[in-house]
Amino acid sequence: MQLSYPRAQLGFADRGLLDKKSLKICAAVSRYWASVAKEVEKGHVCRKAVQKNTIYLQGLYPRGAVSDYAKIVSVAIPQVNEKGCVIKVRDHSSGSKTKEDEEEEEEDENSLQAAYRDLQTYTIQLEERNVFCGSYNVHVLSDRSDQNRVIHYAGGDLLAIGSADRKVRIFNVLEMREVLPLLSGHAGSIKALLLNEKNGLVFSVCCDLSIRCWNIYSGACTKIFNGHCGTITCLDLHERKFVSGGRDGRVKVWNLDSGLCLKTLKHSNIVYAVKMDGAHVVSGCDRGLVKVWHAGTGTLLKVLEGHLGPVKCLSFDHWHLVSGSSDGYALAWSMVGDLKKCLTAFRHPKEVLSLELLYLRVVSGCADGKIRVFNFLTGSCLRVLVGSSRGDPVSFCVAENRMVINAPSRLLMFQFEDVKWDYTLAADQEVVQKEKQENCPLGTALTRSQKPKSHTSSQIGHLTLETQGANMIMLLLLDLLAKMFRSASKH
């Protein structure tokens, strides 16, 4: 049975299933198939050009956020007693609330400070900045498709990459090339990486239950840490200590110099995320629980409940914590005392895979291929970046003005322009399309009644953020496509 030329061409081109090797095999069959293969190859070239121009044009539009906005703001923090317990406010109200009081509370419901209404608080000064809201250049570090790729970048020039080939590669992001040595020795696919360029070290884990520490310049494996009984899923480092979490439900704190396990902290389920600083270890598990531990003694300080799915990512500072889950929520918490109340929630259309809390901004990577920047205090969405034009899940690492984005289809680096922060600006967003933003269900903080408390609240709508410049990008892309097809038809 012989397929007609248009039908065969349409099938291959629409599905995009043929790589270069397969096209060469098809071209060798006959002249007919050679012409089909040639047309399909032209389609591949056009598709790549459109994707490249899409991410380039995307970086030219800050999309409504004031890119140089910064301010020193007063932030309420709950007071605690000598036992570390938050202090509740005594209710002096004698009678029912007035209509004016109810309206004022309703207006304040979306504010982070509403969560502290029943608590004694004091005010501290913190700096907020619209990080990653300006223009940027896009660098394609790799266009090789890899579903198993894991990365870690912590600033500097080097990026660590691991995959199913059991090797760890070091990539120079400035020179845009892989550098020696190639690190090999694991028995299975690399599951997590932790790069410390300052000390010349990289940590890697796989299904063989060990953590290997490598010298990134000599390629030597300097230490092997053993102790987990299940595959290790996550790592984090602080000074000369690091922490690991695994499928055995254990969180282990290690001394980098001696190689000894200092503390073993327990979950009853798989641990997917761990973070640490000098005072705390924070871990998230498959049950949706977030546990906060004392880094020195290993004492469990509090358990935070609110997620309806596994906790996949964490980020915290001295005052606040954010956790991301497969339930599509990033939840905000207080690190102060024994307060366990969820402060606010940031909704996403799919699972949250990466999080960073920087300058009172929450940067999140989602399984819908987008990276979002939220205002931690108000919950408003300031910026939406497209990490994958195909809508593939994306995770990222950020440092200074760089964002390295890992998607199954490619590896990108967004190099943001240097910003001179302006502390005199009145608002973090341009006052445009106000009515549309008010109607957007996923661009604002949730009220208490909307925060996830049961499975009935887990149905999330699609994100419909409309931003200035989107129409211009579409027009430019359509013009680009028209020119490409006119050029292809001439040849």
Short mmCIF file of N, CA and C in Angstrom, two decimals, residues 198-354:
data_model
loop_
_atom_site.label_atom_id
_atom_site.label_comp_id
_atom_site.label_asym_id
_atom_site.label_seq_id
_atom_site.Cartn_x
_atom_site.Cartn_y
_atom_site.Cartn_z
N LYS A 198 33.10 26.96 45.27
CA LYS A 198 34.05 27.68 46.11
C LYS A 198 35.08 26.73 46.72
N ASN A 199 34.63 25.58 47.18
CA ASN A 199 35.53 24.59 47.78
C ASN A 199 35.96 23.50 46.81
N GLY A 200 35.54 23.62 45.55
CA GLY A 200 35.96 22.66 44.53
C GLY A 200 35.36 21.29 44.71
N LEU A 201 34.11 21.22 45.21
CA LEU A 201 33.49 19.93 45.51
C LEU A 201 32.14 19.81 44.82
N VAL A 202 31.77 18.57 44.51
CA VAL A 202 30.42 18.27 44.08
C VAL A 202 29.99 16.96 44.73
N PHE A 203 28.76 16.93 45.24
CA PHE A 203 28.19 15.73 45.85
C PHE A 203 27.19 15.13 44.87
N SER A 204 27.18 13.80 44.79
CA SER A 204 26.26 13.12 43.88
C SER A 204 25.70 11.88 44.57
N VAL A 205 24.45 11.55 44.20
CA VAL A 205 23.81 10.35 44.75
C VAL A 205 23.11 9.59 43.64
N CYS A 206 22.97 8.29 43.85
CA CYS A 206 22.23 7.45 42.91
C CYS A 206 21.53 6.35 43.70
N CYS A 207 21.04 5.34 43.01
CA CYS A 207 20.27 4.28 43.68
C CYS A 207 21.14 3.31 44.47
N ASP A 208 22.48 3.52 44.49
CA ASP A 208 23.34 2.60 45.25
C ASP A 208 23.44 2.98 46.73
N LEU A 209 22.63 3.97 47.17
CA LEU A 209 22.46 4.37 48.58
C LEU A 209 23.65 5.14 49.14
N SER A 210 24.64 5.47 48.33
CA SER A 210 25.82 6.20 48.81
C SER A 210 25.80 7.64 48.32
N ILE A 211 26.49 8.49 49.07
CA ILE A 211 26.74 9.87 48.67
C ILE A 211 28.22 10.00 48.39
N ARG A 212 28.55 10.42 47.19
CA ARG A 212 29.97 10.55 46.81
C ARG A 212 30.34 12.04 46.74
N CYS A 213 31.51 12.34 47.30
CA CYS A 213 32.05 13.69 47.25
C CYS A 213 33.25 13.68 46.32
N TRP A 214 33.22 14.56 45.29
CA TRP A 214 34.25 14.59 44.27
C TRP A 214 35.01 15.91 44.31
N ASN A 215 36.30 15.82 43.94
CA ASN A 215 37.07 17.02 43.65
C ASN A 215 36.84 17.37 42.19
N ILE A 216 36.27 18.54 41.91
CA ILE A 216 35.87 18.85 40.54
C ILE A 216 37.05 19.20 39.64
N TYR A 217 38.22 19.36 40.22
CA TYR A 217 39.41 19.68 39.42
C TYR A 217 40.26 18.45 39.11
N SER A 218 40.40 17.56 40.10
CA SER A 218 41.20 16.34 39.87
C SER A 218 40.35 15.17 39.40
N GLY A 219 39.04 15.22 39.70
CA GLY A 219 38.15 14.12 39.34
C GLY A 219 38.16 12.99 40.35
N ALA A 220 38.89 13.14 41.44
CA ALA A 220 38.99 12.08 42.45
C ALA A 220 37.77 12.08 43.37
N CYS A 221 37.32 10.89 43.73
CA CYS A 221 36.26 10.74 44.73
C CYS A 221 36.93 10.78 46.09
N THR A 222 36.73 11.85 46.83
CA THR A 222 37.45 12.08 48.08
C THR A 222 36.79 11.41 49.29
N LYS A 223 35.47 11.26 49.25
CA LYS A 223 34.77 10.61 50.37
C LYS A 223 33.52 9.92 49.86
N ILE A 224 33.11 8.85 50.56
CA ILE A 224 31.84 8.17 50.32
C ILE A 224 31.09 8.10 51.64
N PHE A 225 29.88 8.61 51.65
CA PHE A 225 29.06 8.63 52.86
C PHE A 225 27.98 7.55 52.74
N ASN A 226 27.95 6.63 53.70
CA ASN A 226 26.97 5.54 53.71
C ASN A 226 26.13 5.61 54.98
N GLY A 227 24.87 5.19 54.86
CA GLY A 227 24.01 5.19 56.04
C GLY A 227 22.53 5.10 55.71
N HIS A 228 22.15 5.56 54.53
CA HIS A 228 20.75 5.47 54.11
C HIS A 228 20.40 4.04 53.71
N CYS A 229 19.14 3.67 53.95
CA CYS A 229 18.65 2.34 53.56
C CYS A 229 17.73 2.40 52.35
N GLY A 230 17.56 3.57 51.79
CA GLY A 230 16.75 3.75 50.59
C GLY A 230 17.40 4.78 49.69
N THR A 231 16.94 4.84 48.46
CA THR A 231 17.53 5.77 47.49
C THR A 231 17.47 7.20 48.03
N ILE A 232 18.59 7.90 47.92
CA ILE A 232 18.68 9.28 48.38
C ILE A 232 18.08 10.19 47.32
N THR A 233 17.25 11.14 47.74
CA THR A 233 16.49 11.97 46.81
C THR A 233 16.91 13.43 46.80
N CYS A 234 17.55 13.93 47.87
CA CYS A 234 17.80 15.36 47.97
C CYS A 234 18.99 15.65 48.87
N LEU A 235 19.62 16.80 48.62
CA LEU A 235 20.81 17.22 49.35
C LEU A 235 20.77 18.73 49.58
N ASP A 236 21.46 19.17 50.64
CA ASP A 236 21.69 20.60 50.84
C ASP A 236 22.92 20.76 51.71
N LEU A 237 23.58 21.91 51.59
CA LEU A 237 24.86 22.14 52.24
C LEU A 237 24.84 23.48 52.98
N HIS A 238 25.45 23.49 54.16
CA HIS A 238 25.68 24.75 54.88
C HIS A 238 27.04 24.66 55.56
N GLU A 239 27.94 25.50 55.08
CA GLU A 239 29.31 25.55 55.60
C GLU A 239 29.93 24.15 55.55
N ARG A 240 30.32 23.59 56.69
CA ARG A 240 31.01 22.28 56.68
C ARG A 240 30.08 21.14 57.08
N LYS A 241 28.78 21.37 56.97
CA LYS A 241 27.80 20.32 57.20
C LYS A 241 26.88 20.23 55.99
N PHE A 242 26.37 19.03 55.74
CA PHE A 242 25.35 18.90 54.71
C PHE A 242 24.29 17.92 55.17
N VAL A 243 23.15 17.96 54.52
CA VAL A 243 22.00 17.16 54.91
C VAL A 243 21.49 16.39 53.71
N SER A 244 20.98 15.19 53.95
CA SER A 244 20.44 14.34 52.89
C SER A 244 19.11 13.75 53.32
N GLY A 245 18.23 13.52 52.34
CA GLY A 245 16.95 12.88 52.61
C GLY A 245 16.73 11.76 51.61
N GLY A 246 15.97 10.73 52.01
CA GLY A 246 15.84 9.58 51.12
C GLY A 246 14.49 8.88 51.21
N ARG A 247 14.37 7.85 50.41
CA ARG A 247 13.14 7.07 50.35
C ARG A 247 12.95 6.21 51.60
N ASP A 248 13.97 6.12 52.44
CA ASP A 248 13.85 5.39 53.70
C ASP A 248 13.20 6.23 54.79
N GLY A 249 12.78 7.47 54.46
CA GLY A 249 12.14 8.34 55.43
C GLY A 249 13.10 8.96 56.42
N ARG A 250 14.39 8.93 56.12
CA ARG A 250 15.40 9.46 57.03
C ARG A 250 16.00 10.76 56.48
N VAL A 251 16.27 11.67 57.38
CA VAL A 251 17.03 12.89 57.08
C VAL A 251 18.30 12.81 57.90
N LYS A 252 19.45 12.84 57.23
CA LYS A 252 20.73 12.70 57.92
C LYS A 252 21.57 13.96 57.78
N VAL A 253 22.13 14.39 58.90
CA VAL A 253 23.04 15.53 58.93
C VAL A 253 24.46 14.99 59.04
N TRP A 254 25.33 15.44 58.13
CA TRP A 254 26.69 14.90 58.03
C TRP A 254 27.72 15.98 58.30
N ASN A 255 28.86 15.54 58.86
CA ASN A 255 30.03 16.40 58.98
C ASN A 255 30.91 16.16 57.76
N LEU A 256 31.16 17.22 57.00
CA LEU A 256 31.89 17.08 55.75
C LEU A 256 33.34 16.67 55.98
N ASP A 257 33.95 17.14 57.05
CA ASP A 257 35.36 16.85 57.30
C ASP A 257 35.59 15.43 57.81
N SER A 258 34.81 15.01 58.79
CA SER A 258 35.01 13.68 59.38
C SER A 258 34.29 12.58 58.62
N GLY A 259 33.25 12.96 57.86
CA GLY A 259 32.46 11.95 57.14
C GLY A 259 31.44 11.26 58.02
N LEU A 260 31.29 11.71 59.28
CA LEU A 260 30.38 11.06 60.21
C LEU A 260 28.97 11.63 60.10
N CYS A 261 27.99 10.77 60.38
CA CYS A 261 26.60 11.20 60.47
C CYS A 261 26.36 11.75 61.87
N LEU A 262 26.00 13.02 61.94
CA LEU A 262 25.83 13.69 63.23
C LEU A 262 24.45 13.49 63.83
N LYS A 263 23.43 13.49 62.96
CA LYS A 263 22.05 13.36 63.43
C LYS A 263 21.25 12.59 62.38
N THR A 264 20.29 11.79 62.85
CA THR A 264 19.32 11.13 61.97
C THR A 264 17.93 11.55 62.41
N LEU A 265 17.22 12.21 61.52
CA LEU A 265 15.88 12.74 61.79
C LEU A 265 14.88 11.91 61.00
N LYS A 266 13.72 11.64 61.59
CA LYS A 266 12.84 10.62 61.02
C LYS A 266 11.50 11.17 60.53
N HIS A 267 11.15 10.74 59.32
CA HIS A 267 9.80 10.84 58.77
C HIS A 267 9.26 9.41 58.66
N SER A 268 7.95 9.28 58.52
CA SER A 268 7.37 7.95 58.30
C SER A 268 7.15 7.67 56.82
N ASN A 269 7.54 8.64 55.95
CA ASN A 269 7.35 8.49 54.51
C ASN A 269 8.59 9.00 53.77
N ILE A 270 8.57 8.84 52.46
CA ILE A 270 9.67 9.26 51.61
C ILE A 270 9.93 10.76 51.78
N VAL A 271 11.19 11.12 51.94
CA VAL A 271 11.60 12.53 52.03
C VAL A 271 12.03 12.99 50.64
N TYR A 272 11.38 14.04 50.13
CA TYR A 272 11.69 14.55 48.80
C TYR A 272 12.46 15.87 48.81
N ALA A 273 12.47 16.59 49.94
CA ALA A 273 13.10 17.91 49.98
C ALA A 273 13.72 18.16 51.34
N VAL A 274 14.95 18.68 51.34
CA VAL A 274 15.61 19.09 52.58
C VAL A 274 16.36 20.40 52.35
N LYS A 275 16.37 21.24 53.37
CA LYS A 275 17.14 22.47 53.37
C LYS A 275 17.69 22.69 54.77
N MET A 276 18.84 23.38 54.86
CA MET A 276 19.40 23.66 56.18
C MET A 276 20.14 24.99 56.18
N ASP A 277 20.22 25.59 57.37
CA ASP A 277 21.11 26.72 57.62
C ASP A 277 21.78 26.45 58.96
N GLY A 278 22.36 27.46 59.58
CA GLY A 278 23.06 27.22 60.83
C GLY A 278 22.17 26.89 62.00
N ALA A 279 20.88 27.25 61.92
CA ALA A 279 19.97 27.07 63.05
C ALA A 279 18.95 25.96 62.84
N HIS A 280 18.52 25.73 61.58
CA HIS A 280 17.41 24.82 61.33
C HIS A 280 17.70 23.85 60.19
N VAL A 281 17.05 22.71 60.29
CA VAL A 281 16.91 21.77 59.17
C VAL A 281 15.42 21.67 58.88
N VAL A 282 15.04 21.81 57.63
CA VAL A 282 13.63 21.71 57.23
C VAL A 282 13.52 20.60 56.19
N SER A 283 12.51 19.75 56.36
CA SER A 283 12.34 18.61 55.46
C SER A 283 10.87 18.44 55.08
N GLY A 284 10.63 17.96 53.87
CA GLY A 284 9.27 17.72 53.39
C GLY A 284 9.13 16.30 52.88
N CYS A 285 7.96 15.69 53.12
CA CYS A 285 7.83 14.27 52.81
C CYS A 285 6.62 13.98 51.91
N ASP A 286 6.46 12.70 51.61
CA ASP A 286 5.43 12.21 50.70
C ASP A 286 4.03 12.43 51.23
N ARG A 287 3.86 12.53 52.53
CA ARG A 287 2.54 12.73 53.15
C ARG A 287 2.08 14.19 53.12
N GLY A 288 2.92 15.07 52.61
CA GLY A 288 2.57 16.48 52.58
C GLY A 288 2.95 17.24 53.83
N LEU A 289 3.74 16.62 54.70
CA LEU A 289 4.15 17.27 55.95
C LEU A 289 5.49 17.97 55.77
N VAL A 290 5.63 19.11 56.45
CA VAL A 290 6.90 19.83 56.52
C VAL A 290 7.33 19.83 57.99
N LYS A 291 8.55 19.37 58.24
CA LYS A 291 9.05 19.33 59.61
C LYS A 291 10.23 20.29 59.76
N VAL A 292 10.21 21.03 60.87
CA VAL A 292 11.27 21.97 61.19
C VAL A 292 12.02 21.44 62.41
N TRP A 293 13.35 21.27 62.26
CA TRP A 293 14.19 20.68 63.29
C TRP A 293 15.24 21.69 63.74
N HIS A 294 15.70 21.51 64.98
CA HIS A 294 16.84 22.29 65.47
C HIS A 294 18.10 21.66 64.89
N ALA A 295 18.92 22.47 64.21
CA ALA A 295 20.08 21.91 63.50
C ALA A 295 21.12 21.34 64.46
N GLY A 296 21.25 21.92 65.63
CA GLY A 296 22.28 21.46 66.55
C GLY A 296 21.89 20.24 67.35
N THR A 297 20.67 20.23 67.91
CA THR A 297 20.25 19.13 68.78
C THR A 297 19.43 18.06 68.05
N GLY A 298 18.87 18.40 66.90
CA GLY A 298 18.01 17.45 66.19
C GLY A 298 16.59 17.41 66.74
N THR A 299 16.25 18.32 67.65
CA THR A 299 14.91 18.36 68.24
C THR A 299 13.88 18.79 67.19
N LEU A 300 12.75 18.10 67.14
CA LEU A 300 11.66 18.48 66.25
C LEU A 300 10.94 19.67 66.85
N LEU A 301 10.98 20.81 66.15
CA LEU A 301 10.38 22.04 66.67
C LEU A 301 8.90 22.16 66.31
N LYS A 302 8.53 21.78 65.10
CA LYS A 302 7.11 21.83 64.72
C LYS A 302 6.89 21.06 63.43
N VAL A 303 5.64 20.64 63.25
CA VAL A 303 5.20 19.95 62.04
C VAL A 303 4.13 20.81 61.38
N LEU A 304 4.34 21.14 60.11
CA LEU A 304 3.43 22.01 59.37
C LEU A 304 2.56 21.16 58.44
N GLU A 305 1.26 21.25 58.63
CA GLU A 305 0.31 20.47 57.84
C GLU A 305 -0.55 21.40 56.99
N GLY A 306 -0.76 21.02 55.72
CA GLY A 306 -1.58 21.84 54.84
C GLY A 306 -1.57 21.34 53.40
N HIS A 307 -0.50 20.68 53.01
CA HIS A 307 -0.42 20.17 51.64
C HIS A 307 -1.25 18.90 51.48
N LEU A 308 -1.79 18.72 50.28
CA LEU A 308 -2.57 17.53 49.96
C LEU A 308 -1.80 16.54 49.10
N GLY A 309 -0.53 16.82 48.86
CA GLY A 309 0.31 15.94 48.07
C GLY A 309 1.74 15.99 48.58
N PRO A 310 2.64 15.19 48.01
CA PRO A 310 4.04 15.19 48.43
C PRO A 310 4.68 16.57 48.33
N VAL A 311 5.49 16.92 49.31
CA VAL A 311 6.25 18.17 49.29
C VAL A 311 7.51 17.94 48.46
N LYS A 312 7.65 18.70 47.37
CA LYS A 312 8.74 18.49 46.42
C LYS A 312 9.88 19.49 46.55
N CYS A 313 9.63 20.64 47.18
CA CYS A 313 10.67 21.67 47.25
C CYS A 313 10.44 22.59 48.44
N LEU A 314 11.52 23.22 48.91
CA LEU A 314 11.49 24.07 50.09
C LEU A 314 12.46 25.24 49.91
N SER A 315 12.16 26.34 50.59
CA SER A 315 13.11 27.44 50.68
C SER A 315 12.73 28.25 51.92
N PHE A 316 13.74 28.70 52.67
CA PHE A 316 13.43 29.47 53.87
C PHE A 316 14.56 30.43 54.19
N ASP A 317 14.22 31.44 54.99
CA ASP A 317 15.21 32.34 55.56
C ASP A 317 14.99 32.38 57.06
N HIS A 318 15.53 33.39 57.73
CA HIS A 318 15.43 33.45 59.18
C HIS A 318 14.00 33.59 59.68
N TRP A 319 13.13 34.22 58.84
CA TRP A 319 11.79 34.55 59.30
C TRP A 319 10.69 33.73 58.66
N HIS A 320 10.85 33.35 57.42
CA HIS A 320 9.76 32.73 56.66
C HIS A 320 10.22 31.47 55.92
N LEU A 321 9.22 30.67 55.56
CA LEU A 321 9.44 29.40 54.87
C LEU A 321 8.37 29.25 53.79
N VAL A 322 8.75 28.73 52.63
CA VAL A 322 7.77 28.36 51.60
C VAL A 322 8.01 26.91 51.21
N SER A 323 6.92 26.19 50.99
CA SER A 323 6.99 24.78 50.60
C SER A 323 6.13 24.58 49.36
N GLY A 324 6.63 23.76 48.41
CA GLY A 324 5.90 23.49 47.18
C GLY A 324 5.55 22.03 47.07
N SER A 325 4.39 21.73 46.48
CA SER A 325 3.88 20.36 46.48
C SER A 325 3.29 19.98 45.14
N SER A 326 3.07 18.69 44.97
CA SER A 326 2.40 18.18 43.77
C SER A 326 0.91 18.53 43.76
N ASP A 327 0.40 19.09 44.86
CA ASP A 327 -1.00 19.53 44.88
C ASP A 327 -1.20 20.87 44.17
N GLY A 328 -0.12 21.48 43.66
CA GLY A 328 -0.23 22.72 42.93
C GLY A 328 -0.17 23.97 43.79
N TYR A 329 0.20 23.83 45.05
CA TYR A 329 0.29 24.97 45.95
C TYR A 329 1.72 25.18 46.43
N ALA A 330 2.08 26.44 46.56
CA ALA A 330 3.25 26.84 47.36
C ALA A 330 2.69 27.53 48.59
N LEU A 331 2.96 26.99 49.75
CA LEU A 331 2.41 27.52 51.00
C LEU A 331 3.48 28.28 51.76
N ALA A 332 3.07 29.39 52.38
CA ALA A 332 3.97 30.22 53.16
C ALA A 332 3.73 29.99 54.65
N TRP A 333 4.84 29.91 55.39
CA TRP A 333 4.78 29.65 56.83
C TRP A 333 5.72 30.61 57.55
N SER A 334 5.58 30.68 58.86
CA SER A 334 6.50 31.45 59.69
C SER A 334 7.53 30.50 60.30
N MET A 335 8.79 30.92 60.34
CA MET A 335 9.83 30.13 60.99
C MET A 335 9.92 30.46 62.48
N VAL A 336 9.13 31.42 62.94
CA VAL A 336 9.23 31.91 64.32
C VAL A 336 8.45 31.03 65.28
N GLY A 337 9.09 30.62 66.36
CA GLY A 337 8.42 29.92 67.45
C GLY A 337 7.67 28.67 67.02
N ASP A 338 6.53 28.43 67.68
CA ASP A 338 5.74 27.24 67.41
C ASP A 338 4.56 27.52 66.50
N LEU A 339 4.54 28.66 65.81
CA LEU A 339 3.42 29.01 64.95
C LEU A 339 3.34 28.04 63.77
N LYS A 340 2.18 27.38 63.63
CA LYS A 340 1.99 26.37 62.59
C LYS A 340 0.96 26.78 61.55
N LYS A 341 0.42 27.97 61.69
CA LYS A 341 -0.62 28.43 60.78
C LYS A 341 -0.04 28.76 59.41
N CYS A 342 -0.74 28.33 58.35
CA CYS A 342 -0.35 28.71 56.99
C CYS A 342 -0.65 30.20 56.80
N LEU A 343 0.37 30.96 56.39
CA LEU A 343 0.21 32.40 56.26
C LEU A 343 -0.52 32.79 54.99
N THR A 344 -0.14 32.20 53.89
CA THR A 344 -0.80 32.45 52.61
C THR A 344 -0.44 31.33 51.65
N ALA A 345 -1.12 31.30 50.50
CA ALA A 345 -0.90 30.22 49.53
C ALA A 345 -0.79 30.81 48.13
N PHE A 346 0.08 30.23 47.33
CA PHE A 346 0.28 30.64 45.95
C PHE A 346 -0.13 29.48 45.05
N ARG A 347 -1.18 29.69 44.27
CA ARG A 347 -1.74 28.60 43.47
C ARG A 347 -1.04 28.46 42.12
N HIS A 348 -0.93 27.23 41.65
CA HIS A 348 -0.35 26.89 40.36
C HIS A 348 -1.27 25.89 39.66
N PRO A 349 -1.24 25.85 38.33
CA PRO A 349 -2.11 24.90 37.63
C PRO A 349 -1.64 23.45 37.72
N LYS A 350 -0.36 23.25 38.02
CA LYS A 350 0.17 21.89 38.16
C LYS A 350 1.15 21.86 39.33
N GLU A 351 1.83 20.73 39.52
CA GLU A 351 2.69 20.58 40.69
C GLU A 351 3.86 21.57 40.68
N VAL A 352 4.25 21.97 41.87
CA VAL A 352 5.36 22.91 42.06
C VAL A 352 6.64 22.09 42.26
N LEU A 353 7.66 22.36 41.42
CA LEU A 353 8.86 21.53 41.41
C LEU A 353 10.08 22.23 41.99
N SER A 354 10.12 23.57 41.95
CA SER A 354 11.27 24.32 42.48
C SER A 354 10.77 25.59 43.16
#
